[in-house]
Structure formats: structure tokens, C-alpha cells
mmCIF file of C-alpha atoms and ligand atoms in Angstrom:
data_model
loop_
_atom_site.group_PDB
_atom_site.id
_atom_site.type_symbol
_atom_site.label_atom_id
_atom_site.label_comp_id
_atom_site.label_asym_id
_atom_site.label_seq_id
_atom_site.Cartn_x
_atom_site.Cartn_y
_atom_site.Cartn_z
ATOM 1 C CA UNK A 118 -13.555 17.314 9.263
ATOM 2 C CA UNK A 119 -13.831 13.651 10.591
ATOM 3 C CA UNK A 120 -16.596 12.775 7.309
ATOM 4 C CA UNK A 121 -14.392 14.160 5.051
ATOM 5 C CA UNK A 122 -13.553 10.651 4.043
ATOM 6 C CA UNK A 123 -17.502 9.578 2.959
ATOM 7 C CA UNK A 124 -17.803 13.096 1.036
ATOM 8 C CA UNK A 125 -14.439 11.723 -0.823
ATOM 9 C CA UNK A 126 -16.063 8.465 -1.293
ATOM 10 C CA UNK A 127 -19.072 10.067 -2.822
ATOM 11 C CA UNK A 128 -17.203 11.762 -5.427
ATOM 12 C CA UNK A 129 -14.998 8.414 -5.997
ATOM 13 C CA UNK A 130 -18.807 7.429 -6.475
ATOM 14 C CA UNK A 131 -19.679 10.314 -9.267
ATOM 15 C CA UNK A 132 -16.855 9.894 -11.242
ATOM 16 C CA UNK A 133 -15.589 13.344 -10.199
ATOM 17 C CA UNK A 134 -11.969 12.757 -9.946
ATOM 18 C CA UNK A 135 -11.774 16.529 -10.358
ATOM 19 C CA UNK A 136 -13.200 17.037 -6.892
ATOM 20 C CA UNK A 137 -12.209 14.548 -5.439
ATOM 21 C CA UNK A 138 -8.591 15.680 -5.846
ATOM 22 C CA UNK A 139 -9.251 19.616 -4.559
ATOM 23 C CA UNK A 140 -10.819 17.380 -1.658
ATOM 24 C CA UNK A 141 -7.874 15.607 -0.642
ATOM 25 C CA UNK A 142 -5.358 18.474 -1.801
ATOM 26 C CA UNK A 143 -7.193 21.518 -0.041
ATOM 27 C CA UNK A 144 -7.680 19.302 3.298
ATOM 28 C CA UNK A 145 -4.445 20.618 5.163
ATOM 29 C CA UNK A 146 -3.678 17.439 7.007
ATOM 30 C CA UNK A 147 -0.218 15.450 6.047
ATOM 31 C CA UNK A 148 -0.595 13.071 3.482
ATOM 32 C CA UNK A 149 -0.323 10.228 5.865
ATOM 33 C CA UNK A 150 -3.631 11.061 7.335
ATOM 34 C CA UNK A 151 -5.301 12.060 4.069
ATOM 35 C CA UNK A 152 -4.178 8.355 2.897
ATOM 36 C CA UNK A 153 -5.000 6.669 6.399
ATOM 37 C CA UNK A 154 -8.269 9.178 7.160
ATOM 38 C CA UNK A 155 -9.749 10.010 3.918
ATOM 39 C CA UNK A 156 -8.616 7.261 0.933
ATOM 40 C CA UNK A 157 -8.986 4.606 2.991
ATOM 41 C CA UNK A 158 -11.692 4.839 5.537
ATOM 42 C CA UNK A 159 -13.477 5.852 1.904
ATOM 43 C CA UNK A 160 -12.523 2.694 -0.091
ATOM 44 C CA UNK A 161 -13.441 0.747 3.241
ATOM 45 C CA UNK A 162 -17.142 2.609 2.700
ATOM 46 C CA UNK A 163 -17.201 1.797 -0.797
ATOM 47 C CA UNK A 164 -16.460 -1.706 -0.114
ATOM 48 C CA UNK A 165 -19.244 -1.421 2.765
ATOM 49 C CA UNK A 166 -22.038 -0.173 0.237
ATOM 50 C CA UNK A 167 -21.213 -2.805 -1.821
ATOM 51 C CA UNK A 168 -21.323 -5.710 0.136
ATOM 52 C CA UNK A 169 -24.668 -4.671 1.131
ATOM 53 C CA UNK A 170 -25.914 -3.960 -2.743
ATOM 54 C CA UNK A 171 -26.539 -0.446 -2.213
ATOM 55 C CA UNK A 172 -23.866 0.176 -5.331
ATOM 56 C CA UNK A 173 -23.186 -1.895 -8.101
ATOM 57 C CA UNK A 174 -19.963 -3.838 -9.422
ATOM 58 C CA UNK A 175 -19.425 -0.969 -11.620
ATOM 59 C CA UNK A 176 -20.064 1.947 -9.341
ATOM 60 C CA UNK A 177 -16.838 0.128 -7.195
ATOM 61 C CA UNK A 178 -15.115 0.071 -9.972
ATOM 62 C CA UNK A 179 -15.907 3.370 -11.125
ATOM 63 C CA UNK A 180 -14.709 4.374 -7.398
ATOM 64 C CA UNK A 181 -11.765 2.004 -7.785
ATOM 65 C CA UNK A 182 -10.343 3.797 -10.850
ATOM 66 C CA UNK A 183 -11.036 7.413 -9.753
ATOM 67 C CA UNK A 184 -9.192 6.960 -6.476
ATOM 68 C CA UNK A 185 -6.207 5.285 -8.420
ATOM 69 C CA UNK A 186 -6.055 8.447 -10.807
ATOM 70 C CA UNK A 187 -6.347 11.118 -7.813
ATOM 71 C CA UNK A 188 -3.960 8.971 -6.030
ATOM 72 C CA UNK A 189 -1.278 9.695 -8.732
ATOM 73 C CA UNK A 190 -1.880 13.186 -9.169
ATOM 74 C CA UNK A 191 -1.874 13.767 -5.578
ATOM 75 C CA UNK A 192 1.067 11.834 -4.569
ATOM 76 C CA UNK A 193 3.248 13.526 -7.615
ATOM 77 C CA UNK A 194 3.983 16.626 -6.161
ATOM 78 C CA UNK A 195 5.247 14.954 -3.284
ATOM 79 C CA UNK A 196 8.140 13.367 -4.621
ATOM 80 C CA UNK A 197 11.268 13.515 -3.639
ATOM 81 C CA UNK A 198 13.814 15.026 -5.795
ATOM 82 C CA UNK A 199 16.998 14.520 -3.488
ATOM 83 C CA UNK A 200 19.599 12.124 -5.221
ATOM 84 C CA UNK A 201 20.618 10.523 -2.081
ATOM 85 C CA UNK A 202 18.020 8.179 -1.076
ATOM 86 C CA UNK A 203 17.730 6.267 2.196
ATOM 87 C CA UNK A 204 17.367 2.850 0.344
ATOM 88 C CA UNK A 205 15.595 1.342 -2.361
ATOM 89 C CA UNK A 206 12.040 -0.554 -1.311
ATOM 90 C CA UNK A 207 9.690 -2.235 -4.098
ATOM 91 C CA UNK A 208 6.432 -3.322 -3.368
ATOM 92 C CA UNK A 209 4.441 -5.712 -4.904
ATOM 93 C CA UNK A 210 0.969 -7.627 -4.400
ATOM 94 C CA UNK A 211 0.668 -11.506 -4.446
ATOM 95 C CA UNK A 212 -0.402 -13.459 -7.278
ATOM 96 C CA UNK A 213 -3.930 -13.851 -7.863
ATOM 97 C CA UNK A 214 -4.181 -10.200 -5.750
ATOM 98 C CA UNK A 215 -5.544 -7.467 -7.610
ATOM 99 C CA UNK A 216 -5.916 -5.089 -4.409
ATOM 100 C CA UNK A 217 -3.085 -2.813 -5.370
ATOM 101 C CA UNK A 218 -4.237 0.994 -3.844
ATOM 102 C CA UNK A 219 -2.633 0.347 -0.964
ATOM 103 C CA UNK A 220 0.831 -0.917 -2.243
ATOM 104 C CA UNK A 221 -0.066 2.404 -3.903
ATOM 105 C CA UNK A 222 -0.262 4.648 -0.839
ATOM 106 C CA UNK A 223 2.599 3.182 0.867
ATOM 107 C CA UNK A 224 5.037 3.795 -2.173
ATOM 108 C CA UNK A 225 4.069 7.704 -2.618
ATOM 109 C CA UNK A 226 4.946 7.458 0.988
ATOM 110 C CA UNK A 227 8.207 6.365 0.874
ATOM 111 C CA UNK A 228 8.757 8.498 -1.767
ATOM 112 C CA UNK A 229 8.131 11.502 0.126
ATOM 113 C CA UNK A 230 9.980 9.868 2.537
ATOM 114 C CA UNK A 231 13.232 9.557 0.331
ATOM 115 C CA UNK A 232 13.234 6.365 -0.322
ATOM 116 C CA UNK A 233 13.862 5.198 -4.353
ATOM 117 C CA UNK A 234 11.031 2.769 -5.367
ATOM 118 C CA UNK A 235 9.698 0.817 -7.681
ATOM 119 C CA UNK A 236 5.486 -0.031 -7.723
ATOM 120 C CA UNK A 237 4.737 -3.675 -9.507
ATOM 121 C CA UNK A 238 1.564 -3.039 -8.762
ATOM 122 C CA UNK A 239 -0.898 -5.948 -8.573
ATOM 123 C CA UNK A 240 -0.734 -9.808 -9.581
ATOM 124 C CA UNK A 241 2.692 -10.604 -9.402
ATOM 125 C CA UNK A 242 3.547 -14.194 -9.473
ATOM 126 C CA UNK A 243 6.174 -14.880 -7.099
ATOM 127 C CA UNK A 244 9.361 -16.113 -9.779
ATOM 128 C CA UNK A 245 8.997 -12.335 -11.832
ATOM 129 C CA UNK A 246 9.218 -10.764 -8.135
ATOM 130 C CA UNK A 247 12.241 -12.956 -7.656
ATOM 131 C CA UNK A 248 14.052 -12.039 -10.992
ATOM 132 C CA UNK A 249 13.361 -8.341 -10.495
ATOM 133 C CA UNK A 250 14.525 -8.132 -7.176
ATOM 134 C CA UNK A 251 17.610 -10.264 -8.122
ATOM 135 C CA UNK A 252 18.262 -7.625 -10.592
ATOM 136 C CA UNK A 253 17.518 -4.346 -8.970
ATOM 137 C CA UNK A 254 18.402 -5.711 -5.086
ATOM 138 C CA UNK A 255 16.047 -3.601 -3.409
ATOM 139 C CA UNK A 256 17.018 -3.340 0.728
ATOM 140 C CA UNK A 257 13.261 -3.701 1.696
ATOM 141 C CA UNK A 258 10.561 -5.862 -0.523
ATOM 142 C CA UNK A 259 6.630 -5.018 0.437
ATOM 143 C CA UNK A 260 3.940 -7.390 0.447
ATOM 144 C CA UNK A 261 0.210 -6.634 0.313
ATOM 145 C CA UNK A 262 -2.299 -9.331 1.437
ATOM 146 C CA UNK A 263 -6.169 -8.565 1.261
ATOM 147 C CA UNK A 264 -7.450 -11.959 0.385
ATOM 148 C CA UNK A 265 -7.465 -14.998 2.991
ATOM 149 C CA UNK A 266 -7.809 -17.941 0.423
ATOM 150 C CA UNK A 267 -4.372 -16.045 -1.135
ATOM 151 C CA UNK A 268 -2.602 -16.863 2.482
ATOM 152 C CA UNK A 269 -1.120 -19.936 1.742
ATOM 153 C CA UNK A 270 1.499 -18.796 -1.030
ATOM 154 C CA UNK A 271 2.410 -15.643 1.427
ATOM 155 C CA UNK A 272 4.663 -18.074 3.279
ATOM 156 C CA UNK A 273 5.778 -19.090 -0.078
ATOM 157 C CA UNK A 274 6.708 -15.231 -0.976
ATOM 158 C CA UNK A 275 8.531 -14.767 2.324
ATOM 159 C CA UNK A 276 10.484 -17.750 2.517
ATOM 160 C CA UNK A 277 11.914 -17.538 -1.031
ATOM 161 C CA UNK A 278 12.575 -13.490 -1.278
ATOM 162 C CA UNK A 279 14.128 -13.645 2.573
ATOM 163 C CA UNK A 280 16.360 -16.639 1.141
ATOM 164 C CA UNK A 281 17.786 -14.094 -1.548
ATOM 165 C CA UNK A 282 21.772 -13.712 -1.339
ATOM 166 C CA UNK A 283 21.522 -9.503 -0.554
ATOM 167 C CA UNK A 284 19.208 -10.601 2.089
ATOM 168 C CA UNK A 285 16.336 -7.942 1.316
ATOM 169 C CA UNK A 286 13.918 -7.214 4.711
ATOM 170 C CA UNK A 287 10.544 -8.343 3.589
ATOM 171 C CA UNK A 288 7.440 -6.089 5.162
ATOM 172 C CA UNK A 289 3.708 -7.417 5.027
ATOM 173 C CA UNK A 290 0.622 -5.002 5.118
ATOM 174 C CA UNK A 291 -2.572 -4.410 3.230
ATOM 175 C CA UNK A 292 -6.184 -5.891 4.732
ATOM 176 C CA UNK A 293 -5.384 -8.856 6.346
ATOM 177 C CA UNK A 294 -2.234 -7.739 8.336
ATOM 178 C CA UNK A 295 -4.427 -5.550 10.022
ATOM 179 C CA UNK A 296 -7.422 -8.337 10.517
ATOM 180 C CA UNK A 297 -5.250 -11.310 10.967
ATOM 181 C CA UNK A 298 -2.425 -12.494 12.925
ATOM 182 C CA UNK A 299 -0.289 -13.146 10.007
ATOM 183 C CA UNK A 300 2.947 -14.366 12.521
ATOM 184 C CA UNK A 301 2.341 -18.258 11.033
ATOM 185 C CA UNK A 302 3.043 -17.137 7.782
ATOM 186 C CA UNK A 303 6.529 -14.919 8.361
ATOM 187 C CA UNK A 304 9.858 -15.464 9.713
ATOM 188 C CA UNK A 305 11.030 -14.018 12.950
ATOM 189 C CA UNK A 306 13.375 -11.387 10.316
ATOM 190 C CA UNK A 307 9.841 -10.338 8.858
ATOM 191 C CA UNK A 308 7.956 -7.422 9.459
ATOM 192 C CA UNK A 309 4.259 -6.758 10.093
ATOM 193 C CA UNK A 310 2.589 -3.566 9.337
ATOM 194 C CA UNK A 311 -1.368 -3.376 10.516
ATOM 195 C CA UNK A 312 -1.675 0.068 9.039
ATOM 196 C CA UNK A 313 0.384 3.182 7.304
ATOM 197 C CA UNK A 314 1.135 4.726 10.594
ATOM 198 C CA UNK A 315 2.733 1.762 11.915
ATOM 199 C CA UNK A 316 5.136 1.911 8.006
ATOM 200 C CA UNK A 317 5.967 5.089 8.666
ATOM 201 C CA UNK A 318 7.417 4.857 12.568
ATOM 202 C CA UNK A 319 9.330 1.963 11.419
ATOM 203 C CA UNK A 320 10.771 4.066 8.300
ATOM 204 C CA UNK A 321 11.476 6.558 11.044
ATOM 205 C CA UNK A 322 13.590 3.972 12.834
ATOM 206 C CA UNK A 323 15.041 3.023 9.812
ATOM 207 C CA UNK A 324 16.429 6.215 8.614
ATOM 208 C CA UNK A 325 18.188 7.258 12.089
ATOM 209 C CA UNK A 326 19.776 3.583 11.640
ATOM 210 C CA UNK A 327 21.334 4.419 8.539
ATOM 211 C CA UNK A 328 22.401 7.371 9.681
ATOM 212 C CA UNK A 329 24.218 5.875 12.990
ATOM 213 C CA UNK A 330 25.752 3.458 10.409
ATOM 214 C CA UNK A 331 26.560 5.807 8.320
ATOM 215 C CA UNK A 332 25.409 4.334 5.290
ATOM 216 C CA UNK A 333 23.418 7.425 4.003
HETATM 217 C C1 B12 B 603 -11.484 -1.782 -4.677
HETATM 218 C C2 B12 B 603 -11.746 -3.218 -4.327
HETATM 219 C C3 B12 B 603 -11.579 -4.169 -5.325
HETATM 220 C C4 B12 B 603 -10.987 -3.844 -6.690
HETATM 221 C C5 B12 B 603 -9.447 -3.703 -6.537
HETATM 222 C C6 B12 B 603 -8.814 -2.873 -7.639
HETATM 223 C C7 B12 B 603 -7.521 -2.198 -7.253
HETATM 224 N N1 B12 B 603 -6.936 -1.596 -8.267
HETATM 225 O O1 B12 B 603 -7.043 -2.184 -6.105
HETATM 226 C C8 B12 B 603 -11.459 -5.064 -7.529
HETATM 227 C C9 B12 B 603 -12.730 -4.721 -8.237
HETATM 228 C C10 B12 B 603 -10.453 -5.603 -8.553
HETATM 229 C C11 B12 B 603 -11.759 -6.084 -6.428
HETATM 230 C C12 B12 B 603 -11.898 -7.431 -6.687
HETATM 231 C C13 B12 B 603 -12.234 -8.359 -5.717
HETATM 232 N N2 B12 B 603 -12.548 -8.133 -4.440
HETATM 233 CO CO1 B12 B 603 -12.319 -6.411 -3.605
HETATM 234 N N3 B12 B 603 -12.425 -4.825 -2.707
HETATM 235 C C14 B12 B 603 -12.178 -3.582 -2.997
HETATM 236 C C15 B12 B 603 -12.469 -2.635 -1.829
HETATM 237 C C16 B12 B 603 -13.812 -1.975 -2.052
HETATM 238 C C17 B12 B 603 -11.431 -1.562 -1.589
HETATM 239 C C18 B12 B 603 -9.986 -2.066 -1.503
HETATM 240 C C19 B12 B 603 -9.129 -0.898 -1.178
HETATM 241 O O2 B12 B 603 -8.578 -0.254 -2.045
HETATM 242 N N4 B12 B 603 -9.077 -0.567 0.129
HETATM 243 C C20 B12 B 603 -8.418 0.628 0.582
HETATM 244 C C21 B12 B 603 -6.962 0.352 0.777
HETATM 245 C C22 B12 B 603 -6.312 1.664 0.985
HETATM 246 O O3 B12 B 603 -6.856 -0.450 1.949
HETATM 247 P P1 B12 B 603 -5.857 -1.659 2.054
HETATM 248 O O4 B12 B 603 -5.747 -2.377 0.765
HETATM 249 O O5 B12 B 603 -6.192 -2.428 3.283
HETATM 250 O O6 B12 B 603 -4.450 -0.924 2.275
HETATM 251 C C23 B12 B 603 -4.165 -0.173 3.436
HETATM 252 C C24 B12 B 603 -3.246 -0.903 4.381
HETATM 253 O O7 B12 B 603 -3.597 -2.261 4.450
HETATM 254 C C25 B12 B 603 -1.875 -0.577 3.848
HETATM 255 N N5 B12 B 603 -1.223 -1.504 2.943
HETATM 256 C C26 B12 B 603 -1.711 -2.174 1.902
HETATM 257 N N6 B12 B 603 -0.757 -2.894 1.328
HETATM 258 C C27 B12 B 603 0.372 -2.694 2.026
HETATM 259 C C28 B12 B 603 1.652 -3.225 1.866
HETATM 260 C C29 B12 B 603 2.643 -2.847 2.777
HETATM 261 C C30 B12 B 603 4.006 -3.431 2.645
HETATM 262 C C31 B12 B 603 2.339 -1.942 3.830
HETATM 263 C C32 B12 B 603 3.364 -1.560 4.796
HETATM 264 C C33 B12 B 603 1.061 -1.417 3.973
HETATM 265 C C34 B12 B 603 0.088 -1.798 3.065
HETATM 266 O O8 B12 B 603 -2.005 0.601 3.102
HETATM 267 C C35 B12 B 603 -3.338 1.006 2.971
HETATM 268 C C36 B12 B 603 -3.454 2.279 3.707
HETATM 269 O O9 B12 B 603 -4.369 2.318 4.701
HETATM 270 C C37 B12 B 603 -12.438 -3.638 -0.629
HETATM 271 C C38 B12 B 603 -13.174 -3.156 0.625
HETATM 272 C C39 B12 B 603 -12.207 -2.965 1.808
HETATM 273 N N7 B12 B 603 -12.713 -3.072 3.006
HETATM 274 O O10 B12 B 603 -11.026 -2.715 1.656
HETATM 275 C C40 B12 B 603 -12.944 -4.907 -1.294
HETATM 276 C C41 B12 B 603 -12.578 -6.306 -0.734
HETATM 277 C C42 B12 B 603 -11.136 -6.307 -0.250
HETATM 278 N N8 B12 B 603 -12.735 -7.176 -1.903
HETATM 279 C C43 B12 B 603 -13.249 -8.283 -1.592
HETATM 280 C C44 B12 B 603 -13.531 -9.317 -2.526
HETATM 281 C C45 B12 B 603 -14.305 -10.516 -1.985
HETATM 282 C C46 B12 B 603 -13.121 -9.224 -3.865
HETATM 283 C C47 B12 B 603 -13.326 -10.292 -4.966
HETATM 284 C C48 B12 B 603 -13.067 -11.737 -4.522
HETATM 285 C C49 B12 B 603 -14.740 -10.085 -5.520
HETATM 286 C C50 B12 B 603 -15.139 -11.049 -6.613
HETATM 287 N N9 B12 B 603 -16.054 -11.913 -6.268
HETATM 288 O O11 B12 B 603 -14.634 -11.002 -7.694
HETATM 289 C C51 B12 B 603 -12.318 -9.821 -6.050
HETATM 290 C C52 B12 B 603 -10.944 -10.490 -5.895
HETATM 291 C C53 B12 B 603 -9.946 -9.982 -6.895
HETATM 292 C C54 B12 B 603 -8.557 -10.476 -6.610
HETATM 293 N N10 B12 B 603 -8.244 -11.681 -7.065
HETATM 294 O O12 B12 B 603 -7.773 -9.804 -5.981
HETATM 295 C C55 B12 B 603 -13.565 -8.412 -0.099
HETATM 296 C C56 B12 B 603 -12.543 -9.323 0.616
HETATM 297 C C57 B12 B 603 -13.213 -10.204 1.642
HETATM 298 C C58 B12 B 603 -12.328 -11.291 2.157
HETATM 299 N N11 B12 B 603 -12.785 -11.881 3.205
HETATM 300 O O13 B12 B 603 -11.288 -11.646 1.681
HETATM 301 C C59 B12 B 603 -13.588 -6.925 0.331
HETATM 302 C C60 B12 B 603 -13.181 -6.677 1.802
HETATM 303 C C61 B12 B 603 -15.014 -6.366 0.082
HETATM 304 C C62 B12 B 603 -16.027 -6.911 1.047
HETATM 305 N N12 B12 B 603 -16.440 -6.123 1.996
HETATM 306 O O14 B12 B 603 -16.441 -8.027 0.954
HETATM 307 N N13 B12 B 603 -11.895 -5.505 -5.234
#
């Protein structure tokens, strides 16, 4: 069970998206460990063999686009058809940021989860995440960080969307939350997430809130 994850990445590696989704959707486990166990200790791998040569630039992105696709189908029939949701959460990656299957993850998540969300996926400079959250007021914006030379215009990102009049929570995850201490970069309102699990307790906590409130 525990190599599931480099038998996933080897089909990522083959091209055989077709496999690669029985994989993940015959595995039995929730889908928060199939993302955090099998998706990304695999992309981690593929990243691995790459850095040291053993695959090419176009076997990772081979990999890349295979897990995006099995992603989708696997996360559709998960979502949540309820018409009440808990809140609305968008997630976006910074500019210049083109590591986006994680955002990915995390939004089929809260999803499941109830939660109505919108995916802007990779590359978004920071005044079109400002005019779309202006007009759809989401209560929670996510930001995903896997570069370190793109650190400087996080701070940037979470000054300006925390400044917003509906006051949206800002989260921060992806590579470097969980290799970095990213606490120079945030406010004290922000929220750091080093890994899925960690999203999903404080989603958790968030949900019994609103219900206390009574918002929901
Ligand atoms: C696939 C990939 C790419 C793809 C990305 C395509 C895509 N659609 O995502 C492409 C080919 C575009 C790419 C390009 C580059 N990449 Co790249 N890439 C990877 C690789 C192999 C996998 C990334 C991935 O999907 N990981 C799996 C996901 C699931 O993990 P994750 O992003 O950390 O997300 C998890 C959590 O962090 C969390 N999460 C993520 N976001 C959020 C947000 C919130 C709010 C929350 C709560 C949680 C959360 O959810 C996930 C669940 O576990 C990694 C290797 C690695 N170790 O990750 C390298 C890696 C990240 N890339 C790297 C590099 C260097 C690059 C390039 C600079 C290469 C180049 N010279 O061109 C460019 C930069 C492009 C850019 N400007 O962004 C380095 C970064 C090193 C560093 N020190 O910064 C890595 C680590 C590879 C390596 N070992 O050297 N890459």
C-alpha cells in the first residue's frame, strides 16, 4: 500500500492516465490521503527523477498533464451538490507561479467539503485577483507559493487582498509553506497551511464556527 504513490507516478510517467485513475479511484483510502499519499508524494518523485536527469523536461511534463487530467476526473464525482454552502473560498497562485496542482487538490477538497469555489488556477497577477475578489467577495482567498525568488510579492498579495473592505481571510500553502517559515511575509490575521491535512482541520474548525454563529 505505502508505494502506491511511485506505481502512480510511473503511470503519470507512461502517459496512462487511464490507469492511473483506476489507481487512485480503486485505492479505498479518503481522498485526502490519496491527494496527500499518492498525488503528491508522486509529483514530489517526479520532481526527484528530474532533478537528477533520470527523466526529461518532457517526461515531467507528460507527468504534469496526466496528473492534472486524472485529478479532474477523480475529484468530479466528489462534488458537492448541496445548495447551502459553508462559504465561498477561491484560490489562486502568484504571478510568475505556474505550480497550480496543488491549488488544484485543495479546491476539489473544499468542494467535497461544501464549500462554493472558484480555481484561477496558475499565474495570476495580483490586480485581476483583486478585481475578482472585489466582485465575487469570497470569505477565504488561497495562496500557493512553490518558488522562493516569487517570495517577495507574497507580502504584496497579503497585504493588499487582507486590506479589502469584506475583509476576506487569506490562507498560504503549496511548497514553500511547508519548507519555509513564511511568518515574515503574513499578517498576524493570516493563515499558514504546511500541508492538506493541516487545510482540512482548520475547515473543520471553520464549519462548527459557522454553525455556533449561525451563519450556515
Ligand atoms: C510539475 C512541476 C512543474 C510544472 C508545473 C505545472 C503545473 N500545472 O502545476 C512546470 C513544468 C510548469 C514547472 C516549471 C518550473 N519548475 Co517545477 N516542478 C514541478 C514538480 C515536479 C511537481 C510540482 C507539483 O505538482 N507538486 C505536487 C503538489 C501536489 O505539491 P505542492 O504544489 O507542494 O502542493 C501541496 C501542498 O503544498 C498544498 N498546497 C498547494 N497550494 C496550496 C494552497 C493552499 C491555500 C493550501 C491550503 C494548500 C496548498 O497542496 C498540495 C497537496 O499536498 C516540482 C517537484 C516538487 N517537489 O514539488 C517541481 C519544482 C517545484 N519546480 C521547480 C523549478 C525550479 C521549476 C522551474 C523554475 C524550472 C525551470 N527552470 O523552468 C519552472 C518555474 C515555472 C514557474 N514560473 O512557476 C523546483 C523548485 C525549486 C525551488 N527551490 O524553488 C522543483 C521543487 C523541482 C526541483 N526538485 O528542483 N514545474
Amino acid at each position: 500500500m505505502d508505494y502506491r504513490w511511485k506505481e502512480f507516478a510511473q503511470l503519470l510517467l507512461a502517459g496512462e492516465d487511464e490507469g492511473a485513475f483506476r489507481l487512485i479511484s480503486e485505492d479505498g483510502r479518503d481522498s485526502l490521503a490519496i491527494y496527500m499519499e499518492i498525488v503528491t508524494n508522486a509529483m514530489q518523485y517526479v520532481g526527484y527523477l528530474w532533478q537528477n536527469n533520470e527523466i526529461s523536461v518532457a517526461d515531467e511534463h507528460l507527468a504534469t498533464s496526466v496528473c492534472d487530467f486524472v485529478l479532474s476526473r477523480y475529484s468530479f464525482s466528489f462534488r458537492n451538490q448541496q445548495k447551502k454552502k459553508i462559504g465561498k473560498i477561491m484560490f489562486l497562485c502568484l504571478e510568475k507561479e505556474q505550480h497550480m496542482l496543488g491549488t488544484k487538490m485543495a479546491a476539489a477538497l473544499c468542494e467535497e467539503k461544501n464549500w462554493d469555489v472558484r480555481l484561477l488556477g496558475a499565474n495570476l497577477p495580483l490586480e485581476y485577483a483583486i478585481s475578482s475578489a472585489e466582485s465575487w467577495e469570497p470569505d477565504v482567498i488561497g495562496l500557493s507559493v512553490a518558488l522562493h525568488y516569487r517570495l517577495p510579492v507574497l507580502k504584496r498579495y497579503v497585504k493588499e487582498l487582507e486590506a479589502l473592505e469584506f475583509s476576506p481571510k487569506v490562507i498560504i500553502g503549496g511548497r514553500l509553506a511547508s519548507t519555509y517559515d513564511l511568518y515574515n511575509y503574513c499578517s498576524k490575521e493570516t493563515e499558514l497551511f504546511k500541508d492538506l491535512y493541516a487545510m482540512d482541520a482548520w475547515l473543520d474548525e471553520y464549519r462548527q464556527e459557522v454553525k455556533v454563529n449561525g451563519a450556515s
